[in-house]
PDB file of C-alpha atoms in Angstrom:
ATOM      1  CA  UNK A  29     -29.766  18.905 -75.754  1.00  0.00           C
ATOM      2  CA  UNK A  30     -30.090  22.664 -75.892  1.00  0.00           C
ATOM      3  CA  UNK A  31     -33.257  21.822 -77.495  1.00  0.00           C
ATOM      4  CA  UNK A  32     -34.758  19.772 -74.395  1.00  0.00           C
ATOM      5  CA  UNK A  33     -33.136  22.819 -71.954  1.00  0.00           C
ATOM      6  CA  UNK A  34     -34.856  25.107 -74.398  1.00  0.00           C
ATOM      7  CA  UNK A  35     -38.339  23.722 -74.012  1.00  0.00           C
ATOM      8  CA  UNK A  36     -37.551  22.778 -70.271  1.00  0.00           C
ATOM      9  CA  UNK A  37     -37.498  26.519 -69.602  1.00  0.00           C
ATOM     10  CA  UNK A  38     -40.597  27.325 -71.768  1.00  0.00           C
ATOM     11  CA  UNK A  39     -42.336  24.653 -69.307  1.00  0.00           C
ATOM     12  CA  UNK A  40     -41.735  26.078 -66.224  1.00  0.00           C
ATOM     13  CA  UNK A  41     -42.523  29.075 -67.332  1.00  0.00           C
ATOM     14  CA  UNK A  42     -46.027  27.874 -68.701  1.00  0.00           C
ATOM     15  CA  UNK A  43     -46.263  26.510 -65.149  1.00  0.00           C
ATOM     16  CA  UNK A  44     -45.348  29.014 -63.098  1.00  0.00           C
ATOM     17  CA  UNK A  45     -47.485  32.189 -65.171  1.00  0.00           C
ATOM     18  CA  UNK A  46     -50.734  28.672 -64.749  1.00  0.00           C
ATOM     19  CA  UNK A  47     -50.203  28.765 -60.933  1.00  0.00           C
ATOM     20  CA  UNK A  48     -49.810  25.043 -61.226  1.00  0.00           C
ATOM     21  CA  UNK A  49     -46.827  25.250 -58.788  1.00  0.00           C
ATOM     22  CA  UNK A  50     -48.274  26.845 -56.554  1.00  0.00           C
ATOM     23  CA  UNK A  51     -51.956  24.900 -55.858  1.00  0.00           C
ATOM     24  CA  UNK A  52     -50.808  21.393 -56.980  1.00  0.00           C
ATOM     25  CA  UNK A  53     -48.675  21.374 -53.432  1.00  0.00           C
ATOM     26  CA  UNK A  54     -51.493  23.644 -51.920  1.00  0.00           C
ATOM     27  CA  UNK A  55     -53.738  20.548 -52.852  1.00  0.00           C
ATOM     28  CA  UNK A  56     -51.305  17.897 -51.071  1.00  0.00           C
ATOM     29  CA  UNK A  57     -50.035  19.612 -47.491  1.00  0.00           C
ATOM     30  CA  UNK A  58     -53.990  19.790 -47.595  1.00  0.00           C
ATOM     31  CA  UNK A  59     -54.643  15.892 -47.991  1.00  0.00           C
ATOM     32  CA  UNK A  60     -51.699  15.018 -46.060  1.00  0.00           C
ATOM     33  CA  UNK A  61     -52.687  17.294 -43.196  1.00  0.00           C
ATOM     34  CA  UNK A  62     -56.739  16.249 -43.092  1.00  0.00           C
ATOM     35  CA  UNK A  63     -56.639  12.741 -43.047  1.00  0.00           C
ATOM     36  CA  UNK A  64     -54.740  12.443 -39.444  1.00  0.00           C
ATOM     37  CA  UNK A  65     -56.552  15.216 -37.830  1.00  0.00           C
ATOM     38  CA  UNK A  66     -60.220  13.555 -38.711  1.00  0.00           C
ATOM     39  CA  UNK A  67     -59.215  10.477 -37.830  1.00  0.00           C
ATOM     40  CA  UNK A  68     -57.939  12.235 -34.436  1.00  0.00           C
ATOM     41  CA  UNK A  69     -60.957  14.144 -33.635  1.00  0.00           C
ATOM     42  CA  UNK A  70     -63.425  11.719 -34.973  1.00  0.00           C
ATOM     43  CA  UNK A  71     -64.942  10.981 -31.904  1.00  0.00           C
ATOM     44  CA  UNK A  72     -65.467  15.092 -31.272  1.00  0.00           C
ATOM     45  CA  UNK A  73     -67.279  14.693 -34.555  1.00  0.00           C
ATOM     46  CA  UNK A  74     -69.697  11.632 -34.404  1.00  0.00           C
ATOM     47  CA  UNK A  75     -70.970  13.302 -30.880  1.00  0.00           C
ATOM     48  CA  UNK A  76     -71.392  16.688 -32.250  1.00  0.00           C
ATOM     49  CA  UNK A  77     -73.195  15.703 -35.211  1.00  0.00           C
ATOM     50  CA  UNK A  78     -75.866  14.718 -32.956  1.00  0.00           C
ATOM     51  CA  UNK A  79     -77.010  11.489 -35.089  1.00  0.00           C
ATOM     52  CA  UNK A  80     -75.795   9.282 -32.096  1.00  0.00           C
ATOM     53  CA  UNK A  81     -78.537   8.043 -29.740  1.00  0.00           C
ATOM     54  CA  UNK A  82     -78.302   9.323 -25.808  1.00  0.00           C
ATOM     55  CA  UNK A  83     -75.534   7.383 -24.063  1.00  0.00           C
ATOM     56  CA  UNK A  84     -73.782   5.157 -27.084  1.00  0.00           C
ATOM     57  CA  UNK A  85     -70.373   4.472 -25.863  1.00  0.00           C
ATOM     58  CA  UNK A  86     -67.552   4.632 -28.654  1.00  0.00           C
ATOM     59  CA  UNK A  87     -64.532   2.102 -28.403  1.00  0.00           C
ATOM     60  CA  UNK A  88     -62.610   3.674 -31.146  1.00  0.00           C
ATOM     61  CA  UNK A  89     -58.661   1.658 -31.960  1.00  0.00           C
ATOM     62  CA  UNK A  90     -56.676   4.012 -32.027  1.00  0.00           C
ATOM     63  CA  UNK A  91     -54.358   3.574 -35.544  1.00  0.00           C
ATOM     64  CA  UNK A  92     -50.777   3.355 -35.244  1.00  0.00           C
ATOM     65  CA  UNK A  93     -48.771   6.132 -37.340  1.00  0.00           C
ATOM     66  CA  UNK A  94     -47.568   3.420 -39.753  1.00  0.00           C
ATOM     67  CA  UNK A  95     -51.778   2.331 -40.201  1.00  0.00           C
ATOM     68  CA  UNK A  96     -52.129   6.774 -40.447  1.00  0.00           C
ATOM     69  CA  UNK A  97     -49.260   6.912 -42.961  1.00  0.00           C
ATOM     70  CA  UNK A  98     -50.653   4.303 -45.051  1.00  0.00           C
ATOM     71  CA  UNK A  99     -53.927   5.951 -44.644  1.00  0.00           C
ATOM     72  CA  UNK A 100     -52.046   8.819 -45.960  1.00  0.00           C
ATOM     73  CA  UNK A 101     -51.040   6.997 -49.150  1.00  0.00           C
ATOM     74  CA  UNK A 102     -54.524   5.703 -49.827  1.00  0.00           C
ATOM     75  CA  UNK A 103     -55.644   9.673 -49.987  1.00  0.00           C
ATOM     76  CA  UNK A 104     -52.904  10.657 -52.720  1.00  0.00           C
ATOM     77  CA  UNK A 105     -53.807   7.022 -54.502  1.00  0.00           C
ATOM     78  CA  UNK A 106     -57.489   8.072 -54.652  1.00  0.00           C
ATOM     79  CA  UNK A 107     -57.960  12.172 -54.682  1.00  0.00           C
ATOM     80  CA  UNK A 108     -54.247  13.544 -54.671  1.00  0.00           C
ATOM     81  CA  UNK A 109     -53.543  11.229 -58.832  1.00  0.00           C
ATOM     82  CA  UNK A 110     -57.379  12.253 -59.925  1.00  0.00           C
ATOM     83  CA  UNK A 111     -56.126  15.907 -58.773  1.00  0.00           C
ATOM     84  CA  UNK A 112     -52.571  15.600 -60.568  1.00  0.00           C
ATOM     85  CA  UNK A 113     -54.314  13.365 -63.503  1.00  0.00           C
ATOM     86  CA  UNK A 114     -57.075  16.873 -63.991  1.00  0.00           C
ATOM     87  CA  UNK A 115     -53.483  19.677 -64.023  1.00  0.00           C
ATOM     88  CA  UNK A 116     -51.704  17.818 -66.396  1.00  0.00           C
ATOM     89  CA  UNK A 117     -54.364  16.457 -69.100  1.00  0.00           C
ATOM     90  CA  UNK A 118     -54.123  19.501 -71.526  1.00  0.00           C
ATOM     91  CA  UNK A 119     -50.049  19.905 -71.880  1.00  0.00           C
ATOM     92  CA  UNK A 120     -49.901  18.033 -74.837  1.00  0.00           C
ATOM     93  CA  UNK A 121     -53.646  18.185 -75.935  1.00  0.00           C
ATOM     94  CA  UNK A 122     -54.285  21.137 -74.686  1.00  0.00           C
ATOM     95  CA  UNK A 123     -51.406  23.608 -76.752  1.00  0.00           C
ATOM     96  CA  UNK A 124     -52.998  21.847 -80.053  1.00  0.00           C
ATOM     97  CA  UNK A 125     -56.478  23.939 -78.877  1.00  0.00           C
ATOM     98  CA  UNK A 126     -54.972  26.829 -77.729  1.00  0.00           C
ATOM     99  CA  UNK A 127     -52.685  27.452 -79.939  1.00  0.00           C
ATOM    100  CA  UNK A 128     -49.232  27.178 -78.980  1.00  0.00           C
ATOM    101  CA  UNK A 129     -48.695  24.035 -80.306  1.00  0.00           C
ATOM    102  CA  UNK A 130     -48.587  26.073 -83.951  1.00  0.00           C
ATOM    103  CA  UNK A 131     -45.732  28.170 -82.592  1.00  0.00           C
ATOM    104  CA  UNK A 132     -44.029  25.302 -81.953  1.00  0.00           C
ATOM    105  CA  UNK A 133     -44.530  22.935 -84.566  1.00  0.00           C
ATOM    106  CA  UNK A 134     -43.593  25.073 -87.392  1.00  0.00           C
ATOM    107  CA  UNK A 135     -39.687  24.919 -86.170  1.00  0.00           C
ATOM    108  CA  UNK A 136     -37.609  21.705 -86.582  1.00  0.00           C
ATOM    109  CA  UNK A 137     -38.971  20.241 -83.224  1.00  0.00           C
ATOM    110  CA  UNK A 138     -37.403  17.177 -81.863  1.00  0.00           C
ATOM    111  CA  UNK A 139     -40.683  15.439 -80.475  1.00  0.00           C
ATOM    112  CA  UNK A 140     -38.274  13.313 -78.451  1.00  0.00           C
ATOM    113  CA  UNK A 141     -37.085  16.462 -76.049  1.00  0.00           C
ATOM    114  CA  UNK A 142     -40.830  17.907 -76.301  1.00  0.00           C
ATOM    115  CA  UNK A 143     -42.137  15.015 -74.724  1.00  0.00           C
ATOM    116  CA  UNK A 144     -39.346  14.622 -72.029  1.00  0.00           C
ATOM    117  CA  UNK A 145     -39.511  18.390 -71.690  1.00  0.00           C
ATOM    118  CA  UNK A 146     -42.804  18.008 -70.127  1.00  0.00           C
ATOM    119  CA  UNK A 147     -42.536  14.763 -68.311  1.00  0.00           C
ATOM    120  CA  UNK A 148     -39.705  15.953 -66.513  1.00  0.00           C
ATOM    121  CA  UNK A 149     -41.768  19.752 -65.629  1.00  0.00           C
ATOM    122  CA  UNK A 150     -44.652  17.541 -64.654  1.00  0.00           C
ATOM    123  CA  UNK A 151     -42.869  15.164 -62.827  1.00  0.00           C
ATOM    124  CA  UNK A 152     -40.882  17.470 -60.660  1.00  0.00           C
ATOM    125  CA  UNK A 153     -44.085  19.350 -59.627  1.00  0.00           C
ATOM    126  CA  UNK A 154     -45.842  16.218 -58.824  1.00  0.00           C
ATOM    127  CA  UNK A 155     -43.274  15.230 -57.147  1.00  0.00           C
ATOM    128  CA  UNK A 156     -42.330  18.199 -54.774  1.00  0.00           C
ATOM    129  CA  UNK A 157     -46.109  18.096 -54.006  1.00  0.00           C
ATOM    130  CA  UNK A 158     -46.311  14.627 -52.799  1.00  0.00           C
ATOM    131  CA  UNK A 159     -42.902  15.031 -50.947  1.00  0.00           C
ATOM    132  CA  UNK A 160     -44.223  17.871 -49.345  1.00  0.00           C
ATOM    133  CA  UNK A 161     -48.169  16.350 -48.865  1.00  0.00           C
ATOM    134  CA  UNK A 162     -46.344  13.525 -46.807  1.00  0.00           C
ATOM    135  CA  UNK A 163     -43.957  15.304 -44.128  1.00  0.00           C
ATOM    136  CA  UNK A 164     -46.719  17.399 -43.454  1.00  0.00           C
ATOM    137  CA  UNK A 165     -48.733  14.393 -43.162  1.00  0.00           C
ATOM    138  CA  UNK A 166     -45.667  12.738 -40.892  1.00  0.00           C
ATOM    139  CA  UNK A 167     -45.605  15.794 -39.092  1.00  0.00           C
ATOM    140  CA  UNK A 168     -49.291  15.532 -37.890  1.00  0.00           C
ATOM    141  CA  UNK A 169     -48.937  11.830 -37.125  1.00  0.00           C
ATOM    142  CA  UNK A 170     -46.307  12.571 -35.216  1.00  0.00           C
ATOM    143  CA  UNK A 171     -48.171  14.913 -33.231  1.00  0.00           C
ATOM    144  CA  UNK A 172     -51.500  12.831 -32.685  1.00  0.00           C
ATOM    145  CA  UNK A 173     -50.488   9.693 -33.212  1.00  0.00           C
ATOM    146  CA  UNK A 174     -47.142   9.257 -32.399  1.00  0.00           C
ATOM    147  CA  UNK A 175     -43.274   8.293 -34.195  1.00  0.00           C
ATOM    148  CA  UNK A 176     -42.456   6.607 -37.198  1.00  0.00           C
ATOM    149  CA  UNK A 177     -38.941   6.557 -38.102  1.00  0.00           C
ATOM    150  CA  UNK A 178     -38.346   9.009 -40.263  1.00  0.00           C
ATOM    151  CA  UNK A 179     -35.738   6.876 -42.366  1.00  0.00           C
ATOM    152  CA  UNK A 180     -38.536   4.919 -42.612  1.00  0.00           C
ATOM    153  CA  UNK A 181     -41.106   7.799 -43.712  1.00  0.00           C
ATOM    154  CA  UNK A 182     -38.605   8.801 -46.582  1.00  0.00           C
ATOM    155  CA  UNK A 183     -37.625   4.822 -47.893  1.00  0.00           C
ATOM    156  CA  UNK A 184     -41.598   4.562 -48.247  1.00  0.00           C
ATOM    157  CA  UNK A 185     -42.219   7.615 -49.500  1.00  0.00           C
ATOM    158  CA  UNK A 186     -39.444   6.888 -52.103  1.00  0.00           C
ATOM    159  CA  UNK A 187     -41.128   4.269 -53.704  1.00  0.00           C
ATOM    160  CA  UNK A 188     -43.797   5.997 -54.498  1.00  0.00           C
ATOM    161  CA  UNK A 189     -42.203   8.230 -56.262  1.00  0.00           C
ATOM    162  CA  UNK A 190     -41.012   5.676 -58.520  1.00  0.00           C
ATOM    163  CA  UNK A 191     -45.096   5.112 -58.884  1.00  0.00           C
ATOM    164  CA  UNK A 192     -45.851   9.100 -59.222  1.00  0.00           C
ATOM    165  CA  UNK A 193     -43.145   8.945 -62.070  1.00  0.00           C
ATOM    166  CA  UNK A 194     -45.244   6.798 -64.118  1.00  0.00           C
ATOM    167  CA  UNK A 195     -48.586   7.911 -63.346  1.00  0.00           C
ATOM    168  CA  UNK A 196     -47.282  11.497 -65.167  1.00  0.00           C
ATOM    169  CA  UNK A 197     -45.605   9.248 -67.812  1.00  0.00           C
ATOM    170  CA  UNK A 198     -49.016   8.030 -68.853  1.00  0.00           C
ATOM    171  CA  UNK A 199     -50.953  11.245 -68.104  1.00  0.00           C
ATOM    172  CA  UNK A 200     -48.295  12.571 -70.959  1.00  0.00           C
ATOM    173  CA  UNK A 201     -49.364   9.708 -73.306  1.00  0.00           C
ATOM    174  CA  UNK A 202     -53.001  10.293 -72.919  1.00  0.00           C
ATOM    175  CA  UNK A 203     -52.782  13.527 -73.547  1.00  0.00           C
ATOM    176  CA  UNK A 204     -50.508  12.985 -77.086  1.00  0.00           C
ATOM    177  CA  UNK A 205     -52.841  10.789 -78.146  1.00  0.00           C
ATOM    178  CA  UNK A 206     -56.456  12.599 -77.489  1.00  0.00           C
ATOM    179  CA  UNK A 207     -58.101  14.714 -79.473  1.00  0.00           C
ATOM    180  CA  UNK A 208     -58.734  17.080 -76.443  1.00  0.00           C
ATOM    181  CA  UNK A 209     -57.982  17.530 -73.352  1.00  0.00           C
ATOM    182  CA  UNK A 210     -61.266  16.144 -72.026  1.00  0.00           C
ATOM    183  CA  UNK A 211     -60.422  12.929 -73.350  1.00  0.00           C
ATOM    184  CA  UNK A 212     -57.181  12.889 -72.226  1.00  0.00           C
ATOM    185  CA  UNK A 213     -58.590  12.583 -68.483  1.00  0.00           C
ATOM    186  CA  UNK A 214     -61.293  10.310 -69.211  1.00  0.00           C
ATOM    187  CA  UNK A 215     -58.776   7.427 -70.891  1.00  0.00           C
ATOM    188  CA  UNK A 216     -56.434   8.180 -68.195  1.00  0.00           C
ATOM    189  CA  UNK A 217     -58.268   7.901 -65.186  1.00  0.00           C
ATOM    190  CA  UNK A 218     -60.351   4.714 -66.925  1.00  0.00           C
ATOM    191  CA  UNK A 219     -57.316   3.072 -67.407  1.00  0.00           C
ATOM    192  CA  UNK A 220     -55.733   4.037 -64.023  1.00  0.00           C
ATOM    193  CA  UNK A 221     -58.661   2.804 -62.329  1.00  0.00           C
ATOM    194  CA  UNK A 222     -58.728  -0.521 -64.864  1.00  0.00           C
ATOM    195  CA  UNK A 223     -55.294  -1.750 -64.449  1.00  0.00           C
ATOM    196  CA  UNK A 224     -55.723  -1.319 -60.165  1.00  0.00           C
ATOM    197  CA  UNK A 225     -58.700  -3.674 -61.031  1.00  0.00           C
ATOM    198  CA  UNK A 226     -57.016  -6.009 -62.928  1.00  0.00           C
ATOM    199  CA  UNK A 227     -54.172  -5.934 -60.865  1.00  0.00           C
ATOM    200  CA  UNK A 228     -56.211  -6.410 -57.308  1.00  0.00           C
ATOM    201  CA  UNK A 229     -58.418  -9.290 -58.985  1.00  0.00           C
ATOM    202  CA  UNK A 230     -56.188 -11.292 -61.451  1.00  0.00           C
ATOM    203  CA  UNK A 231     -52.491  -9.896 -60.157  1.00  0.00           C
ATOM    204  CA  UNK A 232     -51.829 -11.811 -57.015  1.00  0.00           C
ATOM    205  CA  UNK A 233     -49.229 -13.993 -58.892  1.00  0.00           C
ATOM    206  CA  UNK A 234     -47.433 -10.862 -60.708  1.00  0.00           C
ATOM    207  CA  UNK A 235     -45.584  -9.465 -57.651  1.00  0.00           C
ATOM    208  CA  UNK A 236     -43.301  -7.542 -60.501  1.00  0.00           C
ATOM    209  CA  UNK A 237     -46.281  -5.511 -61.598  1.00  0.00           C
ATOM    210  CA  UNK A 238     -45.351  -1.638 -61.072  1.00  0.00           C
ATOM    211  CA  UNK A 239     -49.098  -1.251 -59.818  1.00  0.00           C
ATOM    212  CA  UNK A 240     -47.456  -3.083 -56.820  1.00  0.00           C
ATOM    213  CA  UNK A 241     -45.142  -0.378 -56.139  1.00  0.00           C
ATOM    214  CA  UNK A 242     -47.152   1.614 -53.593  1.00  0.00           C
ATOM    215  CA  UNK A 243     -48.155  -1.337 -51.608  1.00  0.00           C
ATOM    216  CA  UNK A 244     -44.223  -2.205 -51.185  1.00  0.00           C
ATOM    217  CA  UNK A 245     -43.855   1.396 -50.170  1.00  0.00           C
ATOM    218  CA  UNK A 246     -45.758   0.249 -47.471  1.00  0.00           C
ATOM    219  CA  UNK A 247     -44.107  -2.426 -46.275  1.00  0.00           C
ATOM    220  CA  UNK A 248     -41.376  -0.317 -45.619  1.00  0.00           C
ATOM    221  CA  UNK A 249     -42.913   1.069 -42.438  1.00  0.00           C
ATOM    222  CA  UNK A 250     -43.299  -2.131 -40.450  1.00  0.00           C
ATOM    223  CA  UNK A 251     -39.851  -4.060 -42.357  1.00  0.00           C
ATOM    224  CA  UNK A 252     -37.936  -4.380 -44.844  1.00  0.00           C
ATOM    225  CA  UNK A 253     -38.509  -3.818 -48.062  1.00  0.00           C
ATOM    226  CA  UNK A 254     -40.436  -6.811 -50.350  1.00  0.00           C
ATOM    227  CA  UNK A 255     -37.902  -8.738 -52.528  1.00  0.00           C
ATOM    228  CA  UNK A 256     -40.034  -8.006 -54.816  1.00  0.00           C
ATOM    229  CA  UNK A 257     -39.794  -4.314 -54.998  1.00  0.00           C
ATOM    230  CA  UNK A 258     -36.537  -3.895 -56.991  1.00  0.00           C
ATOM    231  CA  UNK A 259     -37.778  -5.784 -59.743  1.00  0.00           C
ATOM    232  CA  UNK A 260     -41.009  -3.985 -59.904  1.00  0.00           C
ATOM    233  CA  UNK A 261     -39.097  -1.228 -59.906  1.00  0.00           C
ATOM    234  CA  UNK A 262     -36.757  -2.331 -63.321  1.00  0.00           C
ATOM    235  CA  UNK A 263     -40.664  -3.370 -64.772  1.00  0.00           C
ATOM    236  CA  UNK A 264     -41.441   0.316 -63.793  1.00  0.00           C
ATOM    237  CA  UNK A 265     -38.419   1.684 -65.739  1.00  0.00           C
ATOM    238  CA  UNK A 266     -39.131   0.063 -69.071  1.00  0.00           C
ATOM    239  CA  UNK A 267     -42.494   1.203 -68.789  1.00  0.00           C
ATOM    240  CA  UNK A 268     -41.185   4.956 -68.504  1.00  0.00           C
ATOM    241  CA  UNK A 269     -38.735   4.136 -71.717  1.00  0.00           C
ATOM    242  CA  UNK A 270     -41.986   2.277 -73.614  1.00  0.00           C
ATOM    243  CA  UNK A 271     -44.239   5.292 -72.767  1.00  0.00           C
ATOM    244  CA  UNK A 272     -41.873   7.913 -73.779  1.00  0.00           C
ATOM    245  CA  UNK A 273     -41.643   6.278 -76.813  1.00  0.00           C
ATOM    246  CA  UNK A 274     -45.388   5.861 -77.752  1.00  0.00           C
ATOM    247  CA  UNK A 275     -45.663   9.293 -76.583  1.00  0.00           C
ATOM    248  CA  UNK A 276     -43.412  11.184 -78.731  1.00  0.00           C
ATOM    249  CA  UNK A 277     -44.594   9.117 -81.344  1.00  0.00           C
ATOM    250  CA  UNK A 278     -48.535  10.275 -80.906  1.00  0.00           C
ATOM    251  CA  UNK A 279     -47.292  13.712 -80.542  1.00  0.00           C
ATOM    252  CA  UNK A 280     -45.506  13.463 -83.660  1.00  0.00           C
ATOM    253  CA  UNK A 281     -48.582  11.597 -85.559  1.00  0.00           C
ATOM    254  CA  UNK A 282     -50.830  14.198 -84.065  1.00  0.00           C
ATOM    255  CA  UNK A 283     -49.040  17.580 -84.960  1.00  0.00           C
ATOM    256  CA  UNK A 284     -51.975  17.703 -87.835  1.00  0.00           C
ATOM    257  CA  UNK A 285     -54.873  18.112 -85.800  1.00  0.00           C
ATOM    258  CA  UNK A 286     -53.377  21.628 -84.325  1.00  0.00           C
ATOM    259  CA  UNK A 287     -55.708  24.280 -84.495  1.00  0.00           C
ATOM    260  CA  UNK A 288     -54.894  27.291 -86.351  1.00  0.00           C
TER     261      UNK A 288
ATOM    262  CA  UNK B  18     -53.508  17.322 -25.487  1.00  0.00           C
ATOM    263  CA  UNK B  19     -54.841  21.122 -24.434  1.00  0.00           C
ATOM    264  CA  UNK B  20     -56.587  23.310 -25.542  1.00  0.00           C
ATOM    265  CA  UNK B  21     -53.640  25.614 -27.473  1.00  0.00           C
ATOM    266  CA  UNK B  22     -51.546  23.060 -28.854  1.00  0.00           C
ATOM    267  CA  UNK B  23     -55.166  21.545 -30.822  1.00  0.00           C
ATOM    268  CA  UNK B  24     -55.549  25.171 -31.594  1.00  0.00           C
ATOM    269  CA  UNK B  25     -52.170  25.057 -33.245  1.00  0.00           C
ATOM    270  CA  UNK B  26     -52.508  21.731 -35.268  1.00  0.00           C
ATOM    271  CA  UNK B  27     -56.023  23.170 -36.783  1.00  0.00           C
ATOM    272  CA  UNK B  28     -54.559  26.756 -37.871  1.00  0.00           C
ATOM    273  CA  UNK B  29     -52.714  25.533 -40.884  1.00  0.00           C
ATOM    274  CA  UNK B  30     -55.784  23.864 -42.496  1.00  0.00           C
ATOM    275  CA  UNK B  31     -57.732  26.404 -42.206  1.00  0.00           C
ATOM    276  CA  UNK B  32     -54.595  28.827 -43.634  1.00  0.00           C
ATOM    277  CA  UNK B  33     -54.085  26.869 -46.515  1.00  0.00           C
ATOM    278  CA  UNK B  34     -57.640  26.375 -47.537  1.00  0.00           C
ATOM    279  CA  UNK B  35     -58.219  29.945 -46.976  1.00  0.00           C
ATOM    280  CA  UNK B  36     -55.112  30.592 -48.857  1.00  0.00           C
ATOM    281  CA  UNK B  37     -56.566  28.676 -51.860  1.00  0.00           C
ATOM    282  CA  UNK B  38     -59.757  30.303 -51.723  1.00  0.00           C
ATOM    283  CA  UNK B  39     -58.298  33.681 -52.329  1.00  0.00           C
ATOM    284  CA  UNK B  40     -55.969  33.453 -54.975  1.00  0.00           C
ATOM    285  CA  UNK B  41     -58.660  31.682 -56.723  1.00  0.00           C
ATOM    286  CA  UNK B  42     -61.016  34.274 -56.493  1.00  0.00           C
ATOM    287  CA  UNK B  43     -58.239  37.578 -57.041  1.00  0.00           C
ATOM    288  CA  UNK B  44     -57.761  35.460 -60.266  1.00  0.00           C
ATOM    289  CA  UNK B  45     -61.982  35.067 -61.062  1.00  0.00           C
ATOM    290  CA  UNK B  46     -61.989  38.676 -60.812  1.00  0.00           C
ATOM    291  CA  UNK B  47     -59.140  38.838 -63.331  1.00  0.00           C
ATOM    292  CA  UNK B  48     -59.792  36.344 -65.335  1.00  0.00           C
ATOM    293  CA  UNK B  49     -61.836  38.123 -68.246  1.00  0.00           C
ATOM    294  CA  UNK B  50     -62.878  34.859 -69.912  1.00  0.00           C
ATOM    295  CA  UNK B  51     -63.964  32.384 -67.746  1.00  0.00           C
ATOM    296  CA  UNK B  52     -65.268  28.637 -68.679  1.00  0.00           C
ATOM    297  CA  UNK B  53     -68.557  29.550 -66.984  1.00  0.00           C
ATOM    298  CA  UNK B  54     -70.599  32.630 -65.820  1.00  0.00           C
ATOM    299  CA  UNK B  55     -68.417  34.388 -62.811  1.00  0.00           C
ATOM    300  CA  UNK B  56     -71.007  34.131 -60.158  1.00  0.00           C
ATOM    301  CA  UNK B  57     -71.503  30.527 -60.691  1.00  0.00           C
ATOM    302  CA  UNK B  58     -67.914  30.100 -60.168  1.00  0.00           C
ATOM    303  CA  UNK B  59     -67.593  32.748 -56.841  1.00  0.00           C
ATOM    304  CA  UNK B  60     -70.288  30.492 -55.171  1.00  0.00           C
ATOM    305  CA  UNK B  61     -68.339  27.889 -56.187  1.00  0.00           C
ATOM    306  CA  UNK B  62     -65.335  28.718 -54.881  1.00  0.00           C
ATOM    307  CA  UNK B  63     -66.640  30.106 -51.625  1.00  0.00           C
ATOM    308  CA  UNK B  64     -69.154  27.318 -50.925  1.00  0.00           C
ATOM    309  CA  UNK B  65     -67.339  23.771 -52.078  1.00  0.00           C
ATOM    310  CA  UNK B  66     -64.489  23.147 -49.278  1.00  0.00           C
ATOM    311  CA  UNK B  67     -61.694  22.659 -50.888  1.00  0.00           C
ATOM    312  CA  UNK B  68     -62.820  20.756 -54.373  1.00  0.00           C
ATOM    313  CA  UNK B  69     -64.324  24.145 -55.000  1.00  0.00           C
ATOM    314  CA  UNK B  70     -61.227  26.880 -55.807  1.00  0.00           C
ATOM    315  CA  UNK B  71     -59.549  23.273 -57.440  1.00  0.00           C
ATOM    316  CA  UNK B  72     -62.566  22.552 -59.487  1.00  0.00           C
ATOM    317  CA  UNK B  73     -61.923  26.762 -60.588  1.00  0.00           C
ATOM    318  CA  UNK B  74     -58.535  26.243 -61.573  1.00  0.00           C
ATOM    319  CA  UNK B  75     -59.174  22.987 -63.041  1.00  0.00           C
ATOM    320  CA  UNK B  76     -61.819  23.669 -65.356  1.00  0.00           C
ATOM    321  CA  UNK B  77     -62.659  27.279 -64.816  1.00  0.00           C
ATOM    322  CA  UNK B  78     -59.518  28.388 -66.762  1.00  0.00           C
ATOM    323  CA  UNK B  79     -59.302  28.435 -70.441  1.00  0.00           C
ATOM    324  CA  UNK B  80     -56.014  27.989 -70.917  1.00  0.00           C
ATOM    325  CA  UNK B  81     -55.210  25.147 -69.007  1.00  0.00           C
TER     326      UNK B  81
END
């Protein structure tokens, strides 16, 4: 426990020094703002780009606020998660390369505490970013498209947070397994796209699949929760525990790959 | 929605964009050993909207 707190402090300091705690939230806020704004100004943008013939009339259906929030989540699912993966691809693999790891591994280090401290810091920063991004997006949606009950937005983002936790655990495992950070990003991004593809193609009956958690989050907006939500969250928690085990094992096994 | 509200709505986007850009540029100037030529990163940060500064912060800094 003492070791965990110490390592946690080290991780926090590192994330402050490489400015991750500033620019990751900034990107999510920007993503959250841009989506409703571009949608609202779409007619003007099309008009000023000038590729339309004279007198063309466009009937744009105005999206409902619920659809807008779902679209913001879509952005987070693609660009947002890619940013998180790129930002944290080097947490373990990069440390082996930069030499920080040599200073850590010569000590009697508990790899469970090591992995957990990294996951905690990465998760806190990404969750704060996601929440800030959604709040900014919600404010603009409210301004341009109309109101959604705030409690429903909280329920949605809370559900989505679970998915972010799974993704962060996965990124760190990839970072522990891979020989360098580029490789880690490739593994994490590849698997992320692959599981979504597989779930989309064959997963119509896998109602407890954690990949469906973002989808269930959107369902909070229009009505009540899907009955399978809690099952999916249960599976997600089990998955995170499993990823912890794999991650700390892989970090220990790859100890020898450290460059001095 | 009238003109002033519209401008009020657009100002934060511009400010965040500008802040990210300045942040990345200051870091680039201070960075003794970026991953690639400095002038190239300068162009990337200034010209490419939104993604430029992120690209620099993620892959331009060597000690991630």
